[in-house]
């Protein structure tokens, strides 16, 4: 039976309940205005608008790991574009464009165009920043744009723009609270659907992979800058649309709601909702908006005075909640809820994985051709020479073992071979092309795949999805296709390939398990499956057998033997000498960064220099 035909738990998936929650949300949105008071409807409108901004932050911060305090500025761009366009008279615009004056759709489009341009420039500058520089950068632009809104004369300074006419779309005027409610929440639901679709797709996996570290993601072929930009622009677009809705709901805009403080509030909403939870955006927005309302009503009663006390109390609450968050309270709550949700199949209705189009494969280079060659590779870290003039080659259908004591420089060598790091001097040639200094995703494209000594998996993602990330370069559907779910055929092929590789390494039954829940030895094997999913011709394995039990080692040796028979070239670092000597065709021994011996396993075992390095030898 083909592995693809296995009826598999792989098709169960944790996020599936979220999809059903969308279906449940639709009648709620349709019916709620009938039972809510006017005041409550207005409050719900504000919550919906805030939820849309927060949803962008869930994607950006919760999923992608990028912190932004500047989202309110994008809301401002959307709101001011809407306000300006809506209050234009035909005579205000040049001939030919006068048709657009007063058009809310034109306001929306204008807002999106400006938002994308501004976010594109800001993203290009700030997304390459690491650590604290990114949030600081977002604060800087948040402040600049806020002051810009107050400075531009046409925007009415700090008094703002009033007299925005009621929203009129396709001949229907939406001027009642309940109509706006349905529009706003309709947009929120669409945004939730689009976000869920994105997360459950190839470009979405790339964004989620950012959490696993840039090195891992790039080694899987992910263009991390592009993945960051995708999340950043999506979040900016959500914020801009929220601004458009805001302008047409309030019928008045002034700079205050787009200040840095608002940006911090949005971040707080994302935190409360449990960053990373799509519906958490709604929960967080509702909590914060209602809490602020409530504090505004309550505090003057308690304190007997009017003032901005709610801001002070709110600030203190933030501190308390942050403390709770860091102890993982929200995370545990979310987990508890998740554990109770039923798992539902994500396979497209009626889809049969056996009928899925298999991904095309690259032909293996003919056995015996040199795949990889290192020429005088040297890597210095300050005064330390971690690799000292290493030269060797590997051919298709060959297993080369690199052995040596801890700290000998083996992992450093692997990093250079896979272009995670570049040699200080020397050359590396992979498939007749010099690769040292290239980005690692470039060599991944050419068929080099690796695993890491310190496992780099996405622990909360399923084993299947982790492996599918390895097949990233074998798909091409982008963000638009993903959001509109036009990527299902390709996605099915990618998941089927991931499933095939999982089965191949013997982890088929764990497809739906979270990667972090597997034993460490299994996680190493999972990394091999992920590497294999890229259809490589060269595999670099850094201590793949560490932590494996005897039977698991046997299975691994058998798998590597099969891969070699298929013509794959394998370089592996391993400390288990029985494993190495039985499996490897040739062995390279390094000590203190230098190559002290190279040859057949039998030669190495009796080499005096090697025995010396191992203080008494390998026996
Ligand atoms: P091995 O994998 O053989 O155990 P490594 O390649 O990890 O050894 O390390 C070789 C030497 O290089 C060690 O002394 C280690 O401390 C040093 N080293 C590795 N990476 C770095 C780095 N990024 N900066 C400074 N020193 C490093
Ligand atoms: Mg190492």
Coordinates of C-alpha atoms and ligand atoms in Angstrom, one line a residue:
X1 CA 0.0 0.0 0.0
X2 CA 1.4 3.4 -0.9
X3 CA 2.1 5.5 2.2
X4 CA -0.2 8.2 0.7
X5 CA -3.2 5.9 0.9
X6 CA -2.9 5.4 4.6
X7 CA -5.9 6.7 6.4
X8 CA -4.1 9.1 8.6
X9 CA -4.4 11.1 11.7
X10 CA -2.2 13.6 9.9
X11 CA -5.3 15.1 8.5
X12 CA -6.5 16.1 11.9
X13 CA -5.4 19.5 12.9
X14 CA -5.6 21.7 15.9
X15 CA -6.7 24.9 14.2
X16 CA -9.7 23.3 12.5
X17 CA -12.1 24.3 15.3
X18 CA -11.3 27.9 14.6
X19 CA -12.8 27.3 11.1
X20 CA -16.0 26.1 12.6
X21 CA -16.0 29.1 15.0
X22 CA -16.2 31.3 11.9
X23 CA -19.4 29.5 10.8
X24 CA -20.8 30.0 14.3
X25 CA -19.9 33.7 14.3
X26 CA -21.9 34.6 11.2
X27 CA -25.5 34.1 12.7
X28 CA -24.3 35.8 15.9
X29 CA -23.2 38.9 14.0
X30 CA -26.5 38.9 12.0
X31 CA -28.7 38.6 15.1
X32 CA -26.8 40.5 17.8
X33 CA -28.0 44.0 16.8
X34 CA -31.6 42.9 17.3
X35 CA -31.0 42.4 21.1
X36 CA -28.3 45.0 21.9
X37 CA -29.2 48.6 22.9
X38 CA -27.9 51.4 20.8
X39 CA -25.2 52.1 23.3
X40 CA -24.1 48.5 23.2
X41 CA -24.1 48.5 19.4
X42 CA -21.8 51.5 19.4
X43 CA -19.5 49.8 21.9
X44 CA -19.5 46.7 19.7
X45 CA -18.6 48.7 16.7
X46 CA -15.6 50.1 18.5
X47 CA -14.6 46.6 19.6
X48 CA -14.9 45.3 16.0
X49 CA -12.7 48.1 14.7
X50 CA -10.1 47.4 17.4
X51 CA -10.3 43.7 16.9
X52 CA -9.4 44.2 13.2
X53 CA -6.2 46.1 14.2
X54 CA -5.4 43.5 16.8
X55 CA -5.9 40.7 14.4
X56 CA -3.0 42.2 12.4
X57 CA -0.9 42.2 15.5
X58 CA -1.8 38.5 16.2
X59 CA -0.3 37.7 12.8
X60 CA 2.7 40.1 13.2
X61 CA 3.6 39.6 16.8
X62 CA 1.9 36.5 18.0
X63 CA 2.7 34.4 14.9
X64 CA 5.7 36.2 13.4
X65 CA 7.3 37.3 16.6
X66 CA 7.7 41.0 15.5
X67 CA 6.6 43.5 18.0
X68 CA 5.0 46.7 16.7
X69 CA 3.7 49.7 18.7
X70 CA 3.0 51.6 15.6
X71 CA -0.2 50.0 14.3
X72 CA -2.3 53.0 15.3
X73 CA -0.4 55.1 12.7
X74 CA -1.7 52.8 9.9
X75 CA -5.2 53.1 11.3
X76 CA -4.6 56.9 11.1
X77 CA -3.6 56.7 7.4
X78 CA -6.7 54.7 6.6
X79 CA -8.9 57.1 8.6
X80 CA -7.5 60.3 7.2
X81 CA -7.6 59.0 3.6
X82 CA -11.2 58.1 4.1
X83 CA -12.0 61.5 5.7
X84 CA -10.2 63.5 3.1
X85 CA -11.7 61.6 0.2
X86 CA -15.2 61.7 1.7
X87 CA -15.2 65.4 2.3
X88 CA -13.7 66.3 -1.1
X89 CA -16.0 68.2 -3.5
X90 CA -15.7 67.3 -7.2
X91 CA -14.1 70.7 -7.8
X92 CA -11.3 69.8 -5.3
X93 CA -9.9 67.1 -7.6
X94 CA -8.2 67.5 -10.9
X95 CA -10.4 66.9 -14.0
X96 CA -10.8 63.1 -14.6
X97 CA -10.6 62.3 -10.9
X98 CA -13.5 64.5 -9.8
X99 CA -15.7 61.4 -10.1
X100 CA -14.0 60.0 -7.1
X101 CA -14.7 62.9 -4.8
X102 CA -16.9 61.8 -1.9
X103 CA -16.5 58.2 -2.8
X104 CA -15.9 55.9 0.2
X105 CA -14.5 53.2 -2.0
X106 CA -12.0 55.7 -3.5
X107 CA -11.1 56.6 0.1
X108 CA -10.5 53.0 1.0
X109 CA -8.4 52.4 -2.1
X110 CA -6.4 55.6 -1.4
X111 CA -5.8 54.6 2.2
X112 CA -4.6 51.1 1.1
X113 CA -2.3 52.5 -1.5
X114 CA -0.7 55.0 0.9
X115 CA -0.6 52.4 3.7
X116 CA 1.1 49.9 1.5
X117 CA 3.6 52.4 0.3
X118 CA 4.4 53.8 3.7
X119 CA 4.5 50.3 5.3
X120 CA 6.7 49.0 2.5
X121 CA 9.3 51.7 3.1
X122 CA 9.1 51.4 6.9
X123 CA 9.2 47.6 6.7
X124 CA 12.3 47.7 4.4
X125 CA 14.1 49.9 7.0
X126 CA 12.9 48.3 10.3
X127 CA 12.2 44.6 9.6
X128 CA 15.9 43.9 9.2
X129 CA 16.5 45.2 12.7
X130 CA 16.8 42.6 15.4
X131 CA 16.2 42.5 19.1
X132 CA 14.8 45.6 20.7
X133 CA 15.5 47.8 17.7
X134 CA 12.4 46.7 15.8
X135 CA 9.9 47.8 18.6
X136 CA 11.9 51.0 19.1
X137 CA 11.7 51.6 15.4
X138 CA 7.9 51.1 15.4
X139 CA 7.6 53.6 18.3
X140 CA 9.6 56.1 16.3
X141 CA 7.5 55.9 13.2
X142 CA 4.3 55.7 15.3
X143 CA 5.2 59.1 16.8
X144 CA 6.3 60.7 13.5
X145 CA 3.1 59.7 11.7
X146 CA 1.0 60.9 14.6
X147 CA 2.6 64.3 14.6
X148 CA 2.3 64.4 10.9
X149 CA -1.5 64.0 11.1
X150 CA -1.6 67.0 13.5
X151 CA 0.6 69.1 11.3
X152 CA -0.9 68.8 7.9
X153 CA -3.1 71.8 7.3
X154 CA -5.5 70.0 5.1
X155 CA -6.1 67.6 7.9
X156 CA -7.4 70.4 10.2
X157 CA -4.5 70.2 12.6
X158 CA -5.5 68.9 16.1
X159 CA -9.1 69.8 15.5
X160 CA -9.3 67.2 12.8
X161 CA -11.8 66.7 10.0
X162 CA -15.5 66.7 10.7
X163 CA -18.6 66.4 8.6
X164 CA -17.7 63.1 7.0
X165 CA -20.9 62.0 5.3
X166 CA -22.7 58.8 6.2
X167 CA -21.2 55.7 4.5
X168 CA -22.9 55.0 1.2
X169 CA -21.9 51.8 -0.6
X170 CA -23.5 50.7 -3.9
X171 CA -26.4 53.0 -3.4
X172 CA -27.1 51.8 0.1
X173 CA -26.6 54.3 2.9
X174 CA -25.3 52.8 6.2
X175 CA -26.1 55.4 8.8
X176 CA -27.7 53.3 11.5
X177 CA -25.7 51.7 14.2
X178 CA -26.9 48.2 13.4
X179 CA -26.0 48.5 9.7
X180 CA -22.5 49.7 10.6
X181 CA -22.3 46.9 13.1
X182 CA -23.0 44.3 10.4
X183 CA -20.5 45.9 8.1
X184 CA -17.7 46.2 10.7
X185 CA -18.2 42.7 12.0
X186 CA -18.6 41.3 8.5
X187 CA -15.2 42.8 7.7
X188 CA -13.8 41.3 11.0
X189 CA -15.1 37.8 10.0
X190 CA -13.6 38.1 6.5
X191 CA -10.3 39.1 8.1
X192 CA -10.4 36.2 10.5
X193 CA -11.1 33.8 7.6
X194 CA -8.3 35.2 5.5
X195 CA -5.9 35.0 8.4
X196 CA -6.9 31.4 9.2
X197 CA -6.4 30.6 5.5
X198 CA -3.0 32.3 5.5
X199 CA -1.8 30.5 8.6
X200 CA -2.8 27.2 7.2
X201 CA -0.7 27.5 4.0
X202 CA 2.8 27.5 2.6
X203 CA 3.4 31.3 3.0
X204 CA 1.8 31.0 6.5
X205 CA 4.2 28.3 7.5
X206 CA 7.0 30.5 6.4
X207 CA 5.7 33.3 8.7
X208 CA 5.3 30.8 11.6
X209 CA 8.8 29.5 10.9
X210 CA 10.2 32.9 11.9
X211 CA 9.7 31.9 15.5
X212 CA 12.1 28.9 15.0
X213 CA 14.9 31.4 14.2
X214 CA 16.1 32.9 11.1
X215 CA 18.9 30.3 10.6
X216 CA 16.5 27.4 10.5
X217 CA 13.9 29.1 8.3
X218 CA 16.5 30.3 5.8
X219 CA 18.1 26.8 5.7
X220 CA 14.6 25.5 4.7
X221 CA 14.6 27.9 1.8
X222 CA 12.4 30.5 3.4
X223 CA 13.1 34.1 2.4
X224 CA 12.7 35.4 6.0
X225 CA 12.7 39.0 5.0
X226 CA 9.9 38.4 2.6
X227 CA 7.9 36.4 5.2
X228 CA 8.3 39.3 7.7
X229 CA 7.2 41.8 5.1
X230 CA 4.2 39.6 4.2
X231 CA 3.0 39.6 7.9
X232 CA 3.9 43.3 8.3
X233 CA 2.0 44.5 5.2
X234 CA -1.0 42.3 6.0
X235 CA -1.2 43.8 9.5
X236 CA -0.9 47.3 8.1
X237 CA -3.7 46.6 5.6
X238 CA -6.0 45.4 8.4
X239 CA -5.2 48.5 10.4
X240 CA -5.8 50.8 7.4
X241 CA -9.2 49.2 6.8
X242 CA -10.0 49.6 10.5
X243 CA -9.2 53.3 10.0
X244 CA -11.6 53.6 7.1
X245 CA -14.3 52.0 9.1
X246 CA -13.5 54.2 12.1
X247 CA -13.7 57.4 10.0
X248 CA -17.1 56.4 8.6
X249 CA -18.4 55.3 12.0
X250 CA -17.3 58.4 13.9
X251 CA -17.9 60.7 10.9
X252 CA -15.0 62.7 12.4
X253 CA -11.3 62.2 12.7
X254 CA -8.6 63.9 14.8
X255 CA -5.0 62.7 15.5
X256 CA -5.6 61.5 19.1
X257 CA -6.9 58.0 18.4
X258 CA -3.8 57.3 16.3
X259 CA -1.2 58.1 18.9
X260 CA 1.5 56.0 20.3
X261 CA -0.8 55.3 23.3
X262 CA -3.3 53.8 21.0
X263 CA -0.6 51.7 19.5
X264 CA 0.3 50.4 23.0
X265 CA -3.4 49.7 23.7
X266 CA -3.6 47.5 20.5
X267 CA -0.5 45.6 21.6
X268 CA -2.1 45.1 25.0
X269 CA -5.3 43.8 23.3
X270 CA -3.2 41.3 21.5
X271 CA -1.5 40.2 24.7
X272 CA -4.7 39.8 26.6
X273 CA -6.2 37.8 23.8
X274 CA -3.2 35.5 24.1
X275 CA -1.0 36.5 21.1
X276 CA -1.1 33.9 18.4
X277 CA -4.9 33.2 18.9
X278 CA -6.9 34.5 16.0
X279 CA -10.1 34.9 18.0
X280 CA -8.0 36.2 20.8
X281 CA -7.9 39.4 18.9
X282 CA -11.7 39.8 19.5
X283 CA -11.4 38.7 23.1
X284 CA -8.6 41.1 23.7
X285 CA -10.3 44.0 21.9
X286 CA -13.5 43.4 23.8
X287 CA -11.8 43.2 27.2
X288 CA -9.8 46.4 26.7
X289 CA -12.6 48.5 25.2
X290 CA -15.1 47.5 27.8
X291 CA -12.7 47.8 30.6
X292 CA -11.9 51.4 29.6
X293 CA -15.6 52.3 29.3
X294 CA -16.3 50.8 32.7
X295 CA -13.3 52.5 34.4
X296 CA -14.4 55.8 32.8
X297 CA -17.8 55.4 34.4
X298 CA -16.7 53.9 37.7
X299 CA -13.7 55.9 38.7
X300 CA -15.4 59.4 38.9
X301 CA -17.9 57.7 41.3
X302 CA -15.2 56.2 43.4
X303 CA -12.8 59.2 43.4
X304 CA -15.5 61.9 43.2
X305 CA -13.5 63.8 40.6
X306 CA -13.2 63.9 36.9
X307 CA -9.9 63.3 35.4
X308 CA -7.9 60.8 33.3
X309 CA -7.8 58.4 36.2
X310 CA -8.8 55.5 33.9
X311 CA -5.5 55.8 32.1
X312 CA -3.6 55.5 35.4
X313 CA -5.6 52.5 36.6
X314 CA -5.4 51.0 33.1
X315 CA -1.6 51.4 33.2
X316 CA -1.4 49.6 36.5
X317 CA -3.7 46.8 35.2
X318 CA -1.3 46.4 32.3
X319 CA 1.6 45.8 34.7
X320 CA -0.5 43.2 36.7
X321 CA -1.6 41.4 33.6
X322 CA 1.9 41.3 32.1
X323 CA 3.0 39.6 35.3
X324 CA 0.3 37.0 34.9
X325 CA 1.2 36.6 31.3
X326 CA 4.8 35.9 32.0
X327 CA 3.7 33.2 34.3
X328 CA 1.8 31.7 31.4
X329 CA -1.7 32.0 32.8
X330 CA -3.3 33.0 29.5
X331 CA -1.3 30.3 27.7
X332 CA -2.5 27.7 30.1
X333 CA -6.1 28.9 29.8
X334 CA -5.9 28.7 26.0
X335 CA -4.4 25.2 26.2
X336 CA -7.2 24.1 28.5
X337 CA -9.8 25.3 26.1
X338 CA -8.0 23.8 23.1
X339 CA -7.7 20.4 24.8
X340 CA -11.5 20.3 25.0
X341 CA -12.1 21.2 21.4
X342 CA -12.7 18.3 19.0
X343 CA -10.2 17.7 16.3
X344 CA -11.6 18.0 12.8
X345 CA -10.2 17.0 9.5
X346 CA -8.5 19.7 7.5
X347 CA -8.4 17.7 4.3
X348 CA -10.5 19.5 1.7
X349 CA -13.9 17.8 1.5
X350 CA -13.7 14.6 -0.4
X351 CA -10.0 14.9 -1.0
X352 CA -8.2 11.7 -1.2
X353 CA -4.5 12.0 -0.4
X354 CA -3.7 9.1 -2.6
X355 CA -5.1 11.1 -5.5
X356 CA -2.9 14.1 -4.8
X357 CA -0.5 15.1 -7.5
X358 CA 3.0 14.1 -6.3
X359 CA 5.6 16.9 -6.3
X360 CA 8.1 16.8 -9.1
X361 CA 11.5 15.5 -8.1
X362 CA 15.0 16.6 -9.2
X363 CA 17.1 13.8 -10.8
X364 CA 20.0 12.7 -8.6
X365 CA 23.4 13.4 -9.9
X366 CA 25.1 10.2 -11.3
X367 CA 26.6 8.0 -8.5
X368 CA 30.3 8.8 -8.0
X369 CA 30.2 12.4 -9.2
X370 CA 31.7 14.9 -6.8
X371 CA 28.8 16.8 -5.1
X372 CA 30.6 18.9 -2.6
X373 CA 34.2 20.0 -2.2
X374 CA 35.8 22.0 0.5
X375 CA 39.2 23.6 -0.3
X376 CA 41.3 24.9 2.5
X377 CA 38.3 26.0 4.5
X378 CA 39.3 28.1 7.5
X379 CA 37.1 29.8 10.0
X380 CA 38.4 32.0 12.8
X381 CA 36.4 33.4 15.7
X382 CA 38.7 36.2 16.9
X383 CA 41.9 34.4 18.0
X384 CA 40.3 30.9 17.9
X385 CA 40.8 28.9 14.7
X386 CA 37.7 26.7 14.7
X387 CA 38.4 25.2 11.3
X388 CA 42.0 25.2 10.0
X389 CA 42.5 24.5 6.3
X390 CA 40.1 21.7 5.8
X391 CA 39.9 20.0 2.4
X392 CA 37.8 17.1 1.4
X393 CA 35.1 16.1 -1.0
X394 CA 31.9 14.0 -1.1
X395 CA 30.4 12.1 -4.0
X396 CA 26.9 11.1 -4.9
X397 CA 26.0 7.8 -3.2
X398 CA 28.6 8.2 -0.5
X399 CA 28.5 8.6 3.3
X400 CA 31.3 10.7 4.8
X401 CA 31.5 10.7 8.5
X402 CA 33.2 13.7 10.3
X403 CA 34.4 12.7 13.7
X404 CA 36.4 14.4 16.4
X405 CA 36.2 15.4 20.1
X406 CA 33.8 18.0 21.3
X407 CA 34.8 21.5 20.3
X408 CA 36.9 20.1 17.3
X409 CA 35.0 22.4 14.9
X410 CA 32.5 19.9 13.3
X411 CA 29.4 22.0 13.7
X412 CA 31.3 25.1 12.6
X413 CA 32.2 23.2 9.4
X414 CA 28.6 22.2 8.9
X415 CA 27.5 25.8 9.2
X416 CA 29.9 26.8 6.5
X417 CA 29.0 23.9 4.2
X418 CA 25.3 24.9 4.5
X419 CA 26.1 28.6 4.1
X420 CA 24.7 29.5 7.5
X421 CA 28.2 30.9 8.1
X422 CA 31.0 31.8 5.7
X423 CA 34.6 30.7 5.9
X424 CA 37.3 33.3 6.7
X425 CA 39.3 31.8 3.8
X426 CA 39.0 28.9 1.5
X427 CA 36.3 27.8 -1.0
X428 CA 33.3 25.5 -0.9
X429 CA 32.0 24.1 -4.2
X430 CA 28.6 22.5 -4.3
X431 CA 27.5 20.9 -7.6
X432 CA 30.2 22.8 -9.6
X433 CA 29.2 26.1 -8.1
X434 CA 31.1 28.1 -5.6
X435 CA 28.7 28.6 -2.7
X436 CA 30.7 30.1 0.2
X437 CA 29.1 33.5 1.1
X438 CA 25.8 32.7 -0.6
X439 CA 22.6 32.9 1.5
X440 CA 21.7 29.4 2.8
X441 CA 18.3 29.4 1.1
X442 CA 20.2 29.6 -2.2
X443 CA 22.0 26.3 -1.6
X444 CA 18.8 24.8 -0.3
X445 CA 17.3 25.5 -3.7
X446 CA 20.2 23.5 -5.3
X447 CA 19.5 20.4 -3.1
X448 CA 21.5 20.8 0.1
X449 CA 19.5 20.0 3.2
X450 CA 20.7 19.8 6.8
X451 CA 19.7 19.0 10.4
X452 CA 20.9 20.8 13.5
X453 CA 22.9 19.5 16.4
X454 CA 20.6 21.5 18.7
X455 CA 17.2 20.6 17.2
X456 CA 15.4 23.5 15.6
X457 CA 11.8 22.6 15.3
X458 CA 8.6 24.6 15.8
X459 CA 7.5 22.9 19.0
X460 CA 3.8 23.9 18.9
X461 CA 3.4 23.0 15.2
X462 CA 2.4 19.5 14.2
X463 CA 5.1 17.1 13.1
X464 CA 3.5 17.1 9.7
X465 CA 3.7 20.8 9.3
X466 CA 7.3 20.9 10.5
X467 CA 8.1 18.5 7.7
X468 CA 6.0 20.4 5.2
X469 CA 8.2 23.4 5.9
X470 CA 11.1 21.4 4.5
X471 CA 9.2 21.2 1.2
X472 CA 8.8 25.0 1.1
X473 CA 10.9 25.4 -2.1
X474 CA 8.9 22.8 -3.9
X475 CA 5.8 25.0 -3.8
X476 CA 5.2 28.4 -5.2
X477 CA 1.7 29.6 -4.3
X478 CA 1.8 33.0 -2.6
X479 CA -0.1 34.9 0.0
X480 CA -3.0 35.9 -2.2
X481 CA -3.7 32.3 -3.3
X482 CA -3.4 31.2 0.3
X483 CA -5.8 33.8 1.6
X484 CA -8.4 33.0 -1.0
X485 CA -7.7 29.3 -0.6
X486 CA -6.8 28.8 -4.2
X487 CA -3.7 26.9 -3.0
X488 CA -5.4 23.7 -2.0
X489 CA -4.1 21.5 -4.8
X490 CA -0.5 22.5 -4.1
X491 CA -0.9 22.5 -0.4
X492 CA -2.3 18.9 -0.6
X493 CA 0.8 17.9 -2.6
X494 CA 3.1 19.5 0.0
X495 CA 1.3 17.8 2.9
X496 CA 1.2 14.5 1.1
X497 CA 4.9 14.8 0.5
X498 CA 5.5 15.6 4.2
X499 CA 3.4 12.6 5.2
X500 CA 5.4 10.4 2.8
X501 CA 8.7 11.5 4.4
X502 CA 7.3 11.1 7.9
X503 CA 6.3 7.6 7.0
X504 CA 9.7 7.0 5.4
X505 CA 11.6 7.8 8.6
X506 CA 9.1 5.8 10.7
X507 CA 7.3 8.7 12.4
X508 CA 4.1 8.4 10.3
X509 CA 1.9 7.8 13.4
X510 CA 3.1 11.0 14.9
X511 CA 2.0 13.3 12.1
X512 CA -0.6 15.1 14.1
X513 CA 1.5 15.3 17.3
X514 CA 3.0 18.6 18.3
X515 CA 6.7 18.4 17.4
X516 CA 7.6 19.6 20.9
X517 CA 5.8 16.6 22.5
X518 CA 8.1 14.0 20.8
X519 CA 11.1 12.5 22.5
X520 CA 14.4 14.2 21.7
X521 CA 15.6 11.3 19.6
X522 CA 12.4 11.4 17.6
X523 CA 12.8 15.1 17.1
X524 CA 16.2 14.5 15.5
X525 CA 14.6 12.0 13.1
X526 CA 11.8 14.5 12.5
X527 CA 14.5 17.0 11.4
X528 CA 15.8 14.3 8.9
X529 CA 12.2 14.0 7.5
X530 CA 12.1 17.8 7.1
X531 CA 15.4 17.8 5.3
X532 CA 14.3 14.9 3.0
X533 CA 11.1 16.8 2.2
X534 CA 13.2 19.3 0.2
X535 CA 14.2 16.5 -2.2
X536 CA 18.0 17.0 -1.5
X537 CA 21.0 15.4 -3.2
X538 CA 23.2 16.2 -0.3
X539 CA 22.3 15.7 3.4
X540 CA 24.3 17.2 6.3
X541 CA 23.4 15.5 9.6
X542 CA 24.8 16.9 12.8
X543 CA 24.8 14.1 15.4
X544 CA 21.6 12.4 14.2
X545 CA 21.9 9.4 16.4
X546 CA 22.4 11.3 19.7
X547 CA 19.7 10.3 22.2
X548 CA 18.4 7.4 20.0
X549 CA 17.9 4.0 21.5
X550 CA 19.6 0.9 20.0
X551 CA 16.7 -0.1 17.8
X552 CA 16.2 3.5 16.6
X553 CA 19.8 3.7 15.7
X554 CA 19.5 0.6 13.7
X555 CA 16.5 2.0 11.9
X556 CA 18.4 5.2 11.2
X557 CA 21.4 3.4 9.8
X558 CA 19.1 1.4 7.6
X559 CA 17.4 4.6 6.4
X560 CA 20.7 6.3 5.6
X561 CA 21.9 3.2 3.8
X562 CA 18.8 3.3 1.6
X563 CA 19.3 7.0 0.9
X564 CA 22.9 6.2 -0.1
X565 CA 21.6 3.5 -2.4
X566 CA 19.3 6.0 -4.1
X567 CA 22.4 8.1 -4.9
X568 CA 22.2 10.7 -2.1
X569 CA 25.5 12.1 -0.7
X570 CA 25.5 12.2 3.1
X571 CA 27.9 14.0 5.5
X572 CA 27.3 13.1 9.1
X573 CA 28.8 14.1 12.4
X574 CA 28.5 11.3 15.0
X575 CA 30.1 10.3 18.3
X576 CA 28.8 6.6 18.3
X577 CA 31.9 4.9 16.7
X578 CA 30.1 1.6 16.1
X579 CA 27.4 3.5 14.2
X580 CA 30.0 5.5 12.2
X581 CA 32.4 2.6 11.4
X582 CA 29.6 0.4 10.2
X583 CA 27.9 2.9 8.0
X584 CA 30.4 5.4 6.7
X585 CA 32.3 4.9 3.4
X586 CA 35.0 7.3 4.5
X587 CA 35.8 9.1 7.7
X588 CA 37.3 12.5 8.2
X589 CA 38.8 13.1 11.7
X590 CA 39.2 16.7 13.0
X591 CA 40.9 17.8 16.2
X592 CA 41.3 21.4 17.3
X593 CA 40.0 22.5 13.9
X594 CA 42.6 20.6 12.0
X595 CA 42.2 17.6 9.8
X596 CA 44.3 14.8 11.4
X597 CA 43.2 11.9 9.2
X598 CA 41.0 10.9 6.4
X599 CA 40.3 7.4 5.0
X600 CA 38.3 4.2 5.1
X601 CA 36.8 3.3 8.5
X602 CA 39.3 0.4 8.9
X603 CA 42.3 2.7 8.3
X604 CA 41.0 5.3 10.7
X605 CA 40.5 2.8 13.4
X606 CA 44.2 1.9 13.4
X607 CA 45.5 5.4 12.7
X608 CA 47.9 6.4 15.6
X609 CA 47.1 10.1 15.4
X610 CA 43.4 9.3 15.7
X611 CA 43.9 6.9 18.6
X612 CA 46.0 9.7 20.3
X613 CA 43.3 12.3 19.8
X614 CA 40.8 10.0 21.4
X615 CA 43.1 9.3 24.4
X616 CA 43.3 5.6 24.1
X617 CA 41.5 5.2 20.8
X618 CA 38.1 4.2 19.5
X619 CA 38.1 0.6 20.7
Ligands
LIG1 P1 32.0 20.6 17.6 O1 30.7 20.7 16.8 O2 33.1 19.8 16.9 O3 31.8 20.1 19.0 P2 32.0 23.5 17.3 O4 32.1 23.6 15.8 O5 30.6 23.7 17.8 O6 32.6 22.1 17.7 O7 33.0 24.5 18.0 C1 34.3 24.6 17.6 C2 35.0 25.7 18.4 O8 34.5 27.0 17.9 C3 34.6 25.7 19.9 O9 35.7 26.1 20.6 C4 33.5 26.8 20.0 O10 33.5 27.4 21.2 C5 33.9 27.7 18.9 N1 32.8 28.5 18.3 C6 31.8 27.9 17.6 N2 30.9 28.8 17.1 C7 31.4 30.0 17.6 C8 31.0 31.4 17.4 N3 29.9 31.7 16.7 N4 31.8 32.3 18.0 C9 32.9 32.0 18.7 N5 33.3 30.8 18.9 C10 32.6 29.8 18.3
LIG2 MG1 28.8 20.1 17.2

